[in-house]
mmCIF file of C-alpha atoms in Angstrom:
data_model
loop_
_atom_site.group_PDB
_atom_site.id
_atom_site.type_symbol
_atom_site.label_atom_id
_atom_site.label_comp_id
_atom_site.label_asym_id
_atom_site.label_seq_id
_atom_site.Cartn_x
_atom_site.Cartn_y
_atom_site.Cartn_z
ATOM 1 C CA MET A 1 12.362 26.509 -21.847
ATOM 2 C CA ALA A 2 13.777 23.344 -19.768
ATOM 3 C CA GLY A 3 12.991 25.670 -16.744
ATOM 4 C CA GLU A 4 9.367 25.782 -17.669
ATOM 5 C CA VAL A 5 9.773 22.056 -18.297
ATOM 6 C CA ARG A 6 10.732 21.199 -14.999
ATOM 7 C CA ALA A 7 8.069 23.415 -13.410
ATOM 8 C CA ARG A 8 5.426 21.602 -15.362
ATOM 9 C CA ARG A 9 6.909 18.617 -13.974
ATOM 10 C CA GLY A 10 6.740 19.535 -10.333
ATOM 11 C CA LEU A 11 3.354 20.687 -10.606
ATOM 12 C CA ALA A 12 2.397 17.734 -11.969
ATOM 13 C CA GLY A 13 4.173 15.490 -9.277
ATOM 14 C CA LEU A 14 2.297 17.746 -6.741
ATOM 15 C CA LEU A 15 -1.031 16.949 -8.142
ATOM 16 C CA ARG A 16 -0.070 13.497 -8.735
ATOM 17 C CA LEU A 17 0.617 13.306 -4.801
ATOM 18 C CA GLY A 18 -3.013 14.479 -4.512
ATOM 19 C CA LEU A 19 -4.287 12.094 -6.318
ATOM 20 C CA GLY A 20 -2.494 9.301 -4.450
ATOM 21 C CA GLN A 21 -3.931 10.735 -1.272
ATOM 22 C CA LYS A 22 -7.567 10.733 -2.693
ATOM 23 C CA ALA A 23 -7.386 7.154 -3.971
ATOM 24 C CA CYS A 24 -6.093 6.373 -0.494
ATOM 25 C CA ASP A 25 -8.704 8.538 1.780
ATOM 26 C CA ALA A 26 -11.186 6.861 -0.699
ATOM 27 C CA ALA A 27 -10.601 3.152 -0.094
ATOM 28 C CA LEU A 28 -9.958 3.568 3.538
ATOM 29 C CA THR A 29 -13.759 4.984 3.387
ATOM 30 C CA GLY A 30 -14.874 2.423 0.917
ATOM 31 C CA ASP A 31 -15.630 4.739 -1.601
ATOM 32 C CA LEU A 32 -14.037 2.397 -4.450
ATOM 33 C CA GLY A 33 -15.207 3.873 -7.096
ATOM 34 C CA ARG A 34 -13.691 7.580 -6.434
ATOM 35 C CA ALA A 35 -10.575 5.519 -5.550
ATOM 36 C CA VAL A 36 -10.217 3.745 -8.782
ATOM 37 C CA ALA A 37 -11.072 6.827 -10.639
ATOM 38 C CA ALA A 38 -7.962 8.631 -8.576
ATOM 39 C CA ILE A 39 -5.536 6.141 -9.523
ATOM 40 C CA ALA A 40 -6.774 6.590 -12.742
ATOM 41 C CA GLU A 41 -6.085 9.957 -12.945
ATOM 42 C CA GLU A 42 -3.031 9.900 -11.320
ATOM 43 C CA GLU A 43 -1.710 7.267 -14.004
ATOM 44 C CA ALA A 44 -2.718 9.127 -17.127
ATOM 45 C CA ILE A 45 -0.338 12.060 -15.368
ATOM 46 C CA ALA A 46 2.189 10.145 -14.507
ATOM 47 C CA ASP A 47 1.890 8.716 -18.468
ATOM 48 C CA ALA A 48 1.434 12.334 -20.239
ATOM 49 C CA VAL A 49 4.793 13.634 -18.099
ATOM 50 C CA GLY A 50 7.139 9.834 -18.696
ATOM 51 C CA ASP A 51 6.733 9.069 -14.801
ATOM 52 C CA ALA A 52 6.284 5.256 -13.508
ATOM 53 C CA PRO A 53 2.703 5.586 -11.958
ATOM 54 C CA LEU A 54 2.894 5.927 -8.155
ATOM 55 C CA VAL A 55 2.137 2.235 -6.624
ATOM 56 C CA TYR A 56 1.134 2.898 -2.765
ATOM 57 C CA CYS A 57 -2.570 3.486 -3.657
ATOM 58 C CA ARG A 58 -3.057 0.499 -6.270
ATOM 59 C CA LEU A 59 -1.482 -1.327 -3.354
ATOM 60 C CA LEU A 60 -4.399 -0.446 -0.844
ATOM 61 C CA LEU A 61 -6.907 -0.691 -3.441
ATOM 62 C CA ALA A 62 -5.726 -4.239 -4.261
ATOM 63 C CA ALA A 63 -5.531 -5.220 -0.622
ATOM 64 C CA LEU A 64 -8.957 -3.776 0.164
ATOM 65 C CA ARG A 65 -10.559 -5.646 -2.481
ATOM 66 C CA GLY A 66 -9.124 -9.116 -1.248
ATOM 67 C CA ARG A 67 -8.396 -9.754 -5.072
ATOM 68 C CA ALA A 68 -5.187 -12.318 -4.609
ATOM 69 C CA THR A 69 -4.366 -12.533 -8.033
ATOM 70 C CA GLU A 70 -4.740 -8.941 -8.974
ATOM 71 C CA ALA A 71 -2.931 -8.119 -5.903
ATOM 72 C CA LEU A 72 0.230 -10.556 -5.142
ATOM 73 C CA PRO A 73 2.014 -9.728 -8.338
ATOM 74 C CA LEU A 74 1.591 -6.274 -7.641
ATOM 75 C CA PHE A 75 3.151 -7.058 -4.000
ATOM 76 C CA TRP A 76 5.990 -9.019 -5.423
ATOM 77 C CA ALA A 77 6.826 -6.208 -8.488
ATOM 78 C CA VAL A 78 6.778 -3.770 -5.677
ATOM 79 C CA ALA A 79 8.817 -6.073 -3.127
ATOM 80 C CA ALA A 80 11.434 -6.904 -5.786
ATOM 81 C CA ALA A 81 12.059 -2.984 -6.738
ATOM 82 C CA GLU A 82 12.175 -1.984 -3.385
ATOM 83 C CA SER A 83 13.776 -4.104 -1.387
ATOM 84 C CA ALA A 84 17.304 -2.371 -0.928
ATOM 85 C CA GLN A 85 15.588 0.310 0.425
ATOM 86 C CA PRO A 86 13.995 0.363 4.116
ATOM 87 C CA GLY A 87 10.876 1.737 5.246
ATOM 88 C CA GLY A 88 8.558 3.745 3.280
ATOM 89 C CA ARG A 89 6.768 1.598 0.501
ATOM 90 C CA VAL A 90 8.605 -1.451 2.064
ATOM 91 C CA THR A 91 6.523 -0.690 5.148
ATOM 92 C CA ASN A 92 3.365 0.254 3.083
ATOM 93 C CA LEU A 93 3.839 -2.970 1.426
ATOM 94 C CA ASN A 94 3.921 -4.948 4.601
ATOM 95 C CA TRP A 95 0.915 -3.541 5.914
ATOM 96 C CA THR A 96 -0.797 -3.912 2.978
ATOM 97 C CA THR A 97 -0.284 -7.512 2.857
ATOM 98 C CA ALA A 98 -1.463 -7.704 6.277
ATOM 99 C CA LEU A 99 -4.258 -6.351 5.296
ATOM 100 C CA LEU A 100 -4.588 -8.579 2.068
ATOM 101 C CA HIS A 101 -3.872 -12.223 4.118
ATOM 102 C CA ASN A 102 -6.352 -11.226 7.055
ATOM 103 C CA GLY A 103 -8.994 -10.663 4.508
ATOM 104 C CA LEU A 104 -8.031 -13.877 2.875
ATOM 105 C CA GLY A 105 -8.379 -15.889 5.911
ATOM 106 C CA ASP A 106 -4.347 -16.092 6.020
ATOM 107 C CA TYR A 107 -4.052 -15.314 9.406
ATOM 108 C CA PRO A 108 -0.267 -16.629 9.678
ATOM 109 C CA ALA A 109 1.236 -14.695 6.658
ATOM 110 C CA ALA A 110 -1.196 -11.744 8.053
ATOM 111 C CA LEU A 111 0.791 -11.896 11.233
ATOM 112 C CA ALA A 112 3.845 -12.404 9.548
ATOM 113 C CA ALA A 113 3.718 -9.079 7.216
ATOM 114 C CA ALA A 114 2.508 -7.362 10.549
ATOM 115 C CA ARG A 115 4.993 -8.145 12.602
ATOM 116 C CA ARG A 116 7.457 -6.971 9.810
ATOM 117 C CA VAL A 117 5.907 -3.808 9.912
ATOM 118 C CA LEU A 118 6.155 -3.328 13.953
ATOM 119 C CA ASP A 119 10.099 -4.331 13.513
ATOM 120 C CA ASP A 120 10.466 -1.250 10.781
ATOM 121 C CA GLY A 121 9.348 0.813 13.801
ATOM 122 C CA GLU A 122 7.662 3.699 11.389
ATOM 123 C CA LEU A 123 5.059 5.125 13.709
ATOM 124 C CA PHE A 124 2.380 6.097 11.059
ATOM 125 C CA HIS A 125 2.494 2.544 9.463
ATOM 126 C CA VAL A 126 2.421 0.853 13.049
ATOM 127 C CA GLY A 127 -0.605 2.781 13.940
ATOM 128 C CA GLY A 128 -2.054 1.243 10.868
ATOM 129 C CA THR A 129 -0.950 -1.973 11.146
ATOM 130 C CA LEU A 130 -2.058 -3.010 14.982
ATOM 131 C CA PRO A 131 -5.547 -3.628 14.122
ATOM 132 C CA GLU A 132 -4.157 -6.002 11.451
ATOM 133 C CA LEU A 133 -2.049 -7.812 14.449
ATOM 134 C CA ILE A 134 -4.838 -7.762 16.261
ATOM 135 C CA GLU A 135 -6.927 -9.609 14.172
ATOM 136 C CA ALA A 136 -4.224 -11.940 13.109
ATOM 137 C CA ARG A 137 -3.747 -12.827 16.637
ATOM 138 C CA ARG A 138 -7.079 -13.478 17.537
ATOM 139 C CA GLN A 139 -7.638 -15.813 14.642
ATOM 140 C CA LEU A 140 -4.640 -17.582 16.094
ATOM 141 C CA ARG A 141 -5.413 -17.529 19.624
ATOM 142 C CA ASP A 142 -4.904 -20.542 20.667
ATOM 143 C CA ARG A 143 -0.938 -19.762 19.440
ATOM 144 C CA PRO A 144 1.731 -18.638 21.752
ATOM 145 C CA LEU A 145 2.654 -15.138 20.641
ATOM 146 C CA SER A 146 6.045 -16.010 19.962
ATOM 147 C CA ALA A 147 5.030 -19.127 17.587
ATOM 148 C CA GLY A 148 3.582 -17.051 15.181
#
């Protein structure tokens, strides 16, 4: 019985990861309705198996929507929970923070967040963050790079 429960929970975890990827893909290609639906499905499965919902796709969607009142509390909660673990979600958090702040026109904050991603050096996130870094720098073009 316990083995069957573990196996089902493992399968649910794989399904949840797939739904998270589907949500991120949909968000990045502009299909926000599909992203919201995938997030809702992942959250329902997480609730059914007693796990916390995945956060990275929610972070991305909140950043892309530019809803600071929705995004910032989520960012702060993730930052507080993940600050002890370098890389991974913290790097993802910095990327989505740069994305959000560029969208809101807060270019110094976007630049600072993008630089944190570059400092972490995770290749996957660095590639996604470079456009945010470039946009923030373009908007702040009258400042030398070292001045931020």
